[in-house]
Amino acid sequence: MLGALPSPGLTGRRSVLAALGVAAAALRPLLCGLPGCRAPRRGLGQEPRQHPDSRLQLRLPEAAEAARLVLERARSSPPLRRFIACPDLARAVHASLECGPARGPEPVVLECEPGPGVLTRTLLNAGARVVALESDRAFLPDLQSLENSLHGQLEVVYCDFFRLDPLGCGSMKPPAMYSEKLFENLGILTVPWTADVPVKIIGFLPQKKERNTLWKLIFVMYERSSIYRYGRIELNMFVSEKEYKVLTAKPGELRSYQALSVLWQTACEIQLLHMEPWSSFLTNSKTRGLAIPKSTLLPNDHLCLVRMTPQRNLFTGGMTTTNSSTFILMVKQCLAKRKSKLIDRLNSWSPGSGSKLLRELEIPENIITGNLYPEEYRRLFEAMEHSKEFSQSWLYDEVLENNRNINF
């Protein structure tokens, strides 16, 4: 739960949205700085391109060879990771990603945790320029040898993408680092939010931190901090089928329609690029087990390659980087109980104001929070931002109980 808001006995005007904003401010240290990675070398995408047919094609390791490589390099108790080991699967993934030579500037491709590099080589063979972010030193020698043979098409960095800008400040060693330093060293420049996608990121969401990672990413996207300082960064991530169902759930699907559903659908265009059974992927488990996460309420038989492209118009209308974290907390509170009436939630924030607000927005007064569309949540938020009634309202203490124990 989140921290307690000021009681109604305090002096001054108490806005429901300002109150949420106070709690949101406590969450802003989600991402804080780290030391640098490597000295600047060049700006990616600036070298002349070659057509993929004009260069020698890299040999792709067979699945058994990749499996042997992973097992040889696995530590005694490594964090669970999955890899693409089959060349045919790598080619299918590449076809879905649409990464390769194109006219004009093309996005930088960041591949997270390439491991044996089967997908890496597939992308390189197609003419893409790739930055490989690898957090396990055991895989670095092979990747760096490949880097040295390609004259600028591949850049290898000792880095854990999912540990960029961790909570807390101060000195820290790679593979954790500042996103600012990483992007600076790679020559990636900030572009306007409405510009084309400057960077495509490819990888697997960490299985044990999948939900937390989705929350962290959505928070920094709405605040345009961390990687999103540089523009509309496109994520192409393998996620579990159950989390994909949550991301794309529709109103009325009360088992899966959650705050994450509304927030991601509001912020991004979400596309399913590919579905693959868990058994198609290699793990670094010493037992070679599949380690499939359990799911009782939602199907979870596949890994889903999902493209999440931020909307150009996300920061238009009443949505800004200043109040967007307030929108996140409003949605979380509304969908904490998906069968509760929306008007009751509104009246708890500003007694007697809910009916008028819903009539203005042409939303039925008897609607439950789990039946409201993402675009309606955004309209509701923007209307509350401009409402005199809500600017003078206060929230009950139960809304945000303890911001120190927030659990994404």
Coordinates of C-alpha atoms in Angstrom, one line a residue:
M1 CA 0.0 0.0 0.0
L2 CA 1.0 3.6 -0.4
G3 CA 1.7 6.3 2.2
A4 CA -1.0 8.1 4.2
L5 CA -2.1 11.4 2.8
P6 CA -2.7 14.6 4.9
S7 CA -5.8 14.4 7.0
P8 CA -8.7 16.8 6.3
G9 CA -7.8 18.8 9.4
L10 CA -4.7 20.3 7.7
T11 CA -5.0 23.9 6.5
G12 CA -5.1 24.9 2.9
R13 CA -6.6 23.3 -0.2
R14 CA -6.1 19.6 -0.7
S15 CA -6.4 18.5 -4.2
V16 CA -7.0 14.8 -4.8
L17 CA -4.6 14.9 -7.7
A18 CA -2.0 17.0 -5.7
A19 CA -2.3 14.5 -2.9
L20 CA -1.6 11.6 -5.2
G21 CA 1.3 13.6 -6.6
V22 CA 2.8 13.9 -3.1
A23 CA 2.8 10.1 -2.9
A24 CA 4.1 9.8 -6.4
A25 CA 7.0 12.0 -5.6
A26 CA 8.2 9.4 -3.1
L27 CA 8.4 6.9 -5.9
R28 CA 10.6 9.1 -8.2
P29 CA 13.8 7.7 -6.8
L30 CA 13.0 4.4 -8.7
L31 CA 15.9 5.3 -11.0
C32 CA 19.0 7.0 -9.8
G33 CA 22.6 7.2 -11.1
L34 CA 25.5 4.9 -11.5
P35 CA 29.1 5.2 -12.9
G36 CA 30.1 5.0 -16.5
C37 CA 30.7 2.0 -18.6
R38 CA 33.3 2.6 -21.4
A39 CA 35.0 5.5 -23.0
P40 CA 33.1 7.0 -26.1
R41 CA 34.1 5.3 -29.3
R42 CA 31.7 6.4 -32.0
G43 CA 28.2 7.2 -32.8
L44 CA 26.3 4.1 -33.9
G45 CA 24.6 4.2 -37.3
Q46 CA 27.1 6.7 -38.7
E47 CA 29.3 4.3 -40.6
P48 CA 28.4 3.4 -44.3
R49 CA 26.1 0.4 -44.6
Q50 CA 26.7 -2.7 -46.6
H51 CA 23.9 -4.7 -48.1
P52 CA 23.7 -8.0 -46.2
D53 CA 24.2 -10.0 -49.5
S54 CA 27.5 -8.2 -50.1
R55 CA 29.3 -9.5 -46.9
L56 CA 30.3 -12.9 -45.7
Q57 CA 27.5 -14.4 -43.7
L58 CA 28.3 -15.4 -40.1
R59 CA 27.8 -19.0 -39.2
L60 CA 25.0 -19.7 -36.8
P61 CA 25.7 -22.2 -34.0
E62 CA 23.4 -25.2 -34.1
A63 CA 21.1 -25.7 -31.1
A64 CA 23.2 -28.4 -29.5
E65 CA 26.3 -26.3 -29.9
A66 CA 24.6 -23.3 -28.3
A67 CA 23.3 -25.5 -25.4
R68 CA 26.8 -26.8 -24.8
L69 CA 28.2 -23.3 -24.8
V70 CA 25.6 -22.1 -22.2
L71 CA 26.2 -25.1 -19.9
E72 CA 30.0 -24.7 -20.0
R73 CA 29.7 -21.1 -19.0
A74 CA 26.9 -21.4 -16.4
R75 CA 27.8 -20.5 -12.9
S76 CA 27.0 -22.7 -9.9
S77 CA 23.8 -20.7 -9.0
P78 CA 23.1 -18.3 -11.9
P79 CA 20.0 -16.2 -12.2
L80 CA 17.6 -17.9 -14.5
R81 CA 18.0 -16.9 -18.1
R82 CA 16.5 -18.0 -21.4
F83 CA 18.2 -18.0 -24.8
I84 CA 17.4 -18.5 -28.4
A85 CA 19.5 -21.5 -29.4
C86 CA 17.7 -22.7 -32.6
P87 CA 18.8 -20.9 -35.8
D88 CA 15.3 -21.3 -37.3
L89 CA 13.7 -19.6 -34.3
A90 CA 16.3 -16.8 -34.5
R91 CA 15.4 -16.2 -38.1
A92 CA 11.6 -16.2 -37.3
V93 CA 12.2 -13.7 -34.5
H94 CA 14.3 -11.5 -36.8
A95 CA 11.5 -11.6 -39.4
S96 CA 9.1 -10.4 -36.8
L97 CA 11.4 -7.6 -35.6
E98 CA 12.0 -6.0 -39.0
C99 CA 15.6 -5.1 -38.1
G100 CA 18.0 -4.6 -41.0
P101 CA 19.4 -2.0 -43.5
A102 CA 17.0 0.7 -44.5
R103 CA 17.2 4.1 -46.3
G104 CA 17.9 7.0 -44.0
P105 CA 18.6 6.8 -40.2
E106 CA 17.6 3.6 -38.6
P107 CA 17.1 2.8 -34.9
V108 CA 20.0 1.5 -32.9
V109 CA 19.3 -2.1 -31.9
L110 CA 20.2 -3.0 -28.3
E111 CA 20.1 -6.7 -27.6
C112 CA 19.8 -7.6 -23.9
E113 CA 21.7 -10.7 -22.7
P114 CA 22.6 -12.3 -26.0
G115 CA 24.5 -15.2 -24.4
P116 CA 25.7 -17.6 -27.1
G117 CA 24.8 -14.9 -29.7
V118 CA 22.5 -16.9 -32.1
L119 CA 20.0 -14.1 -32.5
T120 CA 22.9 -11.6 -32.5
R121 CA 24.5 -13.3 -35.6
T122 CA 21.1 -13.5 -37.3
L123 CA 20.6 -9.7 -36.9
L124 CA 24.1 -9.0 -38.1
N125 CA 23.6 -11.2 -41.1
A126 CA 20.5 -9.2 -42.0
G127 CA 22.6 -6.0 -41.9
A128 CA 21.5 -4.6 -38.6
R129 CA 23.9 -2.6 -36.4
V130 CA 23.7 -4.2 -32.9
V131 CA 24.7 -3.3 -29.4
A132 CA 25.0 -6.4 -27.3
L133 CA 24.4 -5.7 -23.6
E134 CA 25.8 -8.8 -21.7
S135 CA 25.9 -9.1 -17.9
D136 CA 27.7 -12.4 -17.7
R137 CA 31.4 -12.2 -18.1
A138 CA 31.6 -15.8 -19.3
F139 CA 29.9 -14.9 -22.6
L140 CA 32.0 -11.7 -23.3
P141 CA 35.1 -13.3 -24.9
D142 CA 33.1 -14.8 -27.8
L143 CA 31.0 -11.7 -28.3
Q144 CA 34.1 -9.4 -28.2
S145 CA 35.9 -11.6 -30.7
L146 CA 32.9 -11.3 -33.0
E147 CA 32.9 -7.5 -32.4
N148 CA 36.5 -7.2 -33.4
S149 CA 35.9 -9.0 -36.7
L150 CA 33.1 -6.8 -37.9
H151 CA 34.6 -3.3 -38.1
G152 CA 31.9 -1.4 -36.3
Q153 CA 28.7 -3.3 -37.0
L154 CA 28.6 -4.8 -33.5
E155 CA 29.3 -3.1 -30.1
V156 CA 29.6 -5.3 -27.0
V157 CA 29.1 -3.7 -23.6
Y158 CA 29.4 -5.3 -20.2
C159 CA 26.0 -4.2 -18.9
D160 CA 22.7 -5.5 -17.4
F161 CA 19.9 -3.6 -19.1
F162 CA 17.5 -4.5 -16.3
R163 CA 19.8 -2.9 -13.7
L164 CA 20.1 0.4 -15.4
D165 CA 19.5 3.3 -13.0
P166 CA 18.7 1.2 -9.9
L167 CA 17.3 2.6 -6.7
G168 CA 19.8 4.6 -4.8
C169 CA 22.7 6.9 -5.7
G170 CA 26.4 6.7 -5.6
S171 CA 29.2 4.6 -7.0
M172 CA 28.4 1.2 -8.5
K173 CA 30.3 -1.2 -10.7
P174 CA 29.2 -2.6 -14.0
P175 CA 27.1 -4.5 -15.1
A176 CA 24.9 -1.9 -13.3
M177 CA 25.3 1.6 -14.7
Y178 CA 23.7 4.9 -15.6
S179 CA 21.5 4.8 -18.7
E180 CA 22.8 8.3 -19.4
K181 CA 26.4 7.1 -19.5
L182 CA 25.6 4.1 -21.5
F183 CA 23.7 6.1 -24.2
E184 CA 26.4 8.8 -24.2
N185 CA 29.2 6.2 -24.8
L186 CA 27.1 4.7 -27.6
G187 CA 26.6 8.1 -29.3
I188 CA 22.8 8.0 -28.9
L189 CA 21.4 11.4 -28.8
T190 CA 18.1 12.7 -27.3
V191 CA 15.3 13.3 -29.9
P192 CA 11.9 14.9 -29.4
W193 CA 9.1 12.6 -28.1
T194 CA 7.2 13.0 -31.4
A195 CA 10.2 12.0 -33.5
D196 CA 10.7 8.5 -34.9
V197 CA 11.8 5.6 -32.7
P198 CA 15.6 6.1 -32.0
V199 CA 16.3 2.8 -30.3
K200 CA 14.9 -0.7 -30.5
I201 CA 15.5 -3.0 -27.4
I202 CA 15.3 -6.7 -27.7
G203 CA 15.4 -9.3 -24.9
F204 CA 13.6 -11.4 -22.3
L205 CA 12.0 -9.8 -19.3
P206 CA 13.6 -11.4 -16.2
Q207 CA 11.2 -14.2 -15.2
K208 CA 11.4 -13.7 -11.4
K209 CA 11.0 -9.9 -11.7
E210 CA 8.7 -9.8 -14.7
R211 CA 5.8 -7.8 -13.0
N212 CA 8.2 -5.5 -11.1
T213 CA 10.1 -4.8 -14.4
L214 CA 6.9 -3.9 -16.2
W215 CA 6.0 -1.5 -13.3
K216 CA 9.4 0.1 -13.4
L217 CA 9.3 0.6 -17.1
I218 CA 5.9 2.1 -17.1
F219 CA 6.8 4.6 -14.4
V220 CA 9.9 5.8 -16.2
M221 CA 8.1 6.0 -19.5
Y222 CA 5.4 8.3 -18.0
E223 CA 8.0 10.4 -16.4
R224 CA 10.3 10.4 -19.5
S225 CA 13.2 9.5 -17.3
S226 CA 16.0 6.8 -17.7
I227 CA 16.0 5.4 -21.2
Y228 CA 12.9 7.4 -22.2
R229 CA 14.8 10.7 -21.8
Y230 CA 16.1 9.9 -25.3
G231 CA 12.7 9.6 -27.0
R232 CA 10.2 6.9 -27.8
I233 CA 12.3 3.8 -27.0
E234 CA 10.7 0.7 -28.6
L235 CA 10.7 -2.5 -26.5
N236 CA 10.6 -5.9 -28.2
M237 CA 10.4 -8.2 -25.2
F238 CA 9.7 -11.9 -24.6
V239 CA 7.1 -11.9 -21.8
S240 CA 5.2 -14.8 -20.3
E241 CA 1.8 -15.5 -21.9
K242 CA 0.0 -14.7 -18.6
E243 CA 1.6 -11.2 -18.4
Y244 CA 0.9 -10.6 -22.1
K245 CA -2.8 -11.4 -21.3
V246 CA -2.7 -8.7 -18.6
L247 CA -1.1 -6.1 -20.8
T248 CA -3.7 -6.6 -23.5
A249 CA -6.8 -7.3 -21.4
K250 CA -10.0 -5.6 -22.2
P251 CA -12.6 -4.0 -19.8
G252 CA -14.9 -6.6 -18.4
E253 CA -12.1 -9.3 -18.3
L254 CA -11.9 -9.0 -14.5
R255 CA -9.4 -11.7 -14.0
S256 CA -6.8 -10.0 -16.2
Y257 CA -7.9 -6.3 -16.6
Q258 CA -5.6 -4.5 -14.1
A259 CA -3.9 -1.2 -13.6
L260 CA -1.0 -2.4 -15.8
S261 CA -3.5 -3.1 -18.6
V262 CA -4.8 0.5 -18.6
L263 CA -1.4 2.1 -18.1
W264 CA 0.4 0.2 -20.9
Q265 CA -2.5 0.5 -23.3
T266 CA -2.7 4.2 -22.7
A267 CA 1.1 4.7 -23.2
C268 CA 1.9 2.3 -26.0
E269 CA 0.8 0.5 -29.1
I270 CA 1.1 -3.1 -28.2
Q271 CA 1.7 -5.7 -30.9
L272 CA 2.1 -9.5 -30.5
L273 CA 4.9 -10.4 -32.9
H274 CA 5.5 -14.1 -32.2
M275 CA 4.4 -16.8 -29.8
E276 CA 6.6 -19.8 -29.0
P277 CA 6.3 -22.7 -26.5
W278 CA 8.6 -22.6 -23.5
S279 CA 10.3 -25.7 -24.7
S280 CA 11.7 -23.9 -27.7
F281 CA 14.1 -21.9 -25.5
L282 CA 17.3 -22.8 -23.8
T283 CA 17.8 -22.1 -20.1
N284 CA 21.0 -21.9 -18.1
S285 CA 19.7 -24.3 -15.5
K286 CA 22.2 -27.1 -14.7
T287 CA 19.3 -29.6 -14.8
R288 CA 18.2 -28.3 -18.2
G289 CA 14.7 -27.8 -16.8
L290 CA 12.2 -25.4 -18.5
A291 CA 11.4 -23.6 -15.2
I292 CA 7.9 -22.6 -16.4
P293 CA 6.2 -20.2 -14.0
K294 CA 2.9 -21.4 -12.6
S295 CA -0.3 -19.8 -13.5
T296 CA -3.8 -20.9 -12.3
L297 CA -6.0 -18.2 -13.6
L298 CA -4.5 -17.3 -17.0
P299 CA -3.0 -19.5 -19.8
N300 CA 0.7 -19.6 -19.7
D301 CA 1.9 -22.1 -22.3
H302 CA 4.0 -19.8 -24.4
L303 CA 6.5 -17.0 -24.3
C304 CA 5.3 -14.0 -26.3
L305 CA 7.4 -11.6 -28.3
V306 CA 5.7 -8.3 -27.7
R307 CA 6.4 -4.9 -29.3
M308 CA 5.6 -1.9 -27.1
T309 CA 6.0 1.4 -28.9
P310 CA 5.2 4.6 -27.0
Q311 CA 2.4 6.7 -28.4
R312 CA 3.5 10.0 -30.1
N313 CA 0.5 11.8 -28.5
L314 CA 1.1 10.5 -24.9
F315 CA 2.1 13.9 -23.6
T316 CA -0.7 15.9 -25.2
G317 CA -3.9 17.3 -23.7
G318 CA -3.7 17.3 -19.9
M319 CA -1.0 14.6 -19.6
T320 CA 2.5 15.9 -18.6
T321 CA 5.6 14.4 -17.1
T322 CA 4.8 16.3 -14.0
N323 CA 1.3 14.9 -13.4
S324 CA 1.6 11.5 -15.1
S325 CA 2.7 9.7 -12.0
T326 CA -0.5 11.0 -10.4
F327 CA -2.4 9.4 -13.2
I328 CA -0.6 6.1 -12.5
L329 CA -1.6 6.2 -8.8
M330 CA -5.2 7.2 -9.7
V331 CA -5.5 4.1 -12.0
K332 CA -4.0 1.9 -9.3
Q333 CA -6.5 3.0 -6.8
C334 CA -9.5 2.7 -9.1
L335 CA -8.6 -0.8 -10.2
A336 CA -7.6 -2.1 -6.7
K337 CA -11.2 -3.4 -6.6
R338 CA -12.4 -4.0 -10.1
K339 CA -16.0 -4.7 -9.2
S340 CA -16.5 -1.5 -7.2
K341 CA -18.5 1.4 -8.6
L342 CA -16.5 4.2 -10.1
I343 CA -18.8 6.8 -8.6
D344 CA -18.1 5.6 -5.1
R345 CA -14.4 6.0 -5.7
L346 CA -14.9 9.5 -7.0
N347 CA -17.2 10.5 -4.2
S348 CA -14.7 9.2 -1.6
W349 CA -12.2 11.7 -3.1
S350 CA -14.7 14.6 -3.4
P351 CA -18.1 13.9 -1.7
G352 CA -21.0 14.6 -4.1
S353 CA -18.8 15.4 -7.1
G354 CA -18.8 12.0 -8.8
S355 CA -22.2 12.2 -10.4
K356 CA -21.6 15.6 -12.1
L357 CA -18.2 14.5 -13.4
L358 CA -19.5 11.3 -14.9
R359 CA -22.4 13.1 -16.6
E360 CA -20.0 15.6 -18.2
L361 CA -18.0 12.7 -19.6
E362 CA -21.1 10.7 -20.6
I363 CA -20.0 7.8 -18.5
P364 CA -22.8 5.7 -16.9
E365 CA -23.1 6.4 -13.2
N366 CA -23.4 2.7 -12.4
I367 CA -20.3 1.6 -14.2
I368 CA -17.7 -0.5 -12.2
T369 CA -14.0 0.4 -12.4
G370 CA -13.2 -2.9 -14.2
N371 CA -15.5 -1.9 -17.1
L372 CA -13.9 1.5 -17.9
Y373 CA -11.7 1.7 -21.1
P374 CA -8.1 3.0 -20.9
E375 CA -9.0 6.1 -23.0
E376 CA -11.9 6.8 -20.5
Y377 CA -9.5 6.7 -17.6
R378 CA -7.4 9.2 -19.3
R379 CA -10.4 11.5 -20.0
L380 CA -11.4 11.1 -16.4
F381 CA -8.0 12.1 -15.2
E382 CA -7.8 15.2 -17.4
A383 CA -11.3 16.2 -16.3
M384 CA -10.3 15.9 -12.7
E385 CA -7.2 18.0 -13.4
H386 CA -9.5 20.9 -14.5
S387 CA -12.3 20.3 -12.0
K388 CA -12.8 23.0 -9.3
E389 CA -14.6 20.4 -7.1
F390 CA -11.6 18.0 -7.1
S391 CA -9.1 20.8 -6.7
Q392 CA -10.6 21.5 -3.3
S393 CA -11.1 17.9 -2.2
W394 CA -9.2 15.5 0.0
L395 CA -8.6 11.8 0.1
Y396 CA -9.4 9.4 2.9
D397 CA -6.3 8.1 4.7
E398 CA -6.9 4.6 3.4
V399 CA -6.1 5.7 -0.2
L400 CA -2.4 5.7 0.3
E401 CA -1.3 4.0 3.6
N402 CA 2.4 3.5 3.4
N403 CA 4.6 4.7 0.5
R404 CA 7.6 3.0 2.1
N405 CA 6.1 -0.4 1.5
I406 CA 4.8 0.1 -2.0
N407 CA 4.9 -3.2 -3.9
F408 CA 4.8 -3.1 -7.7

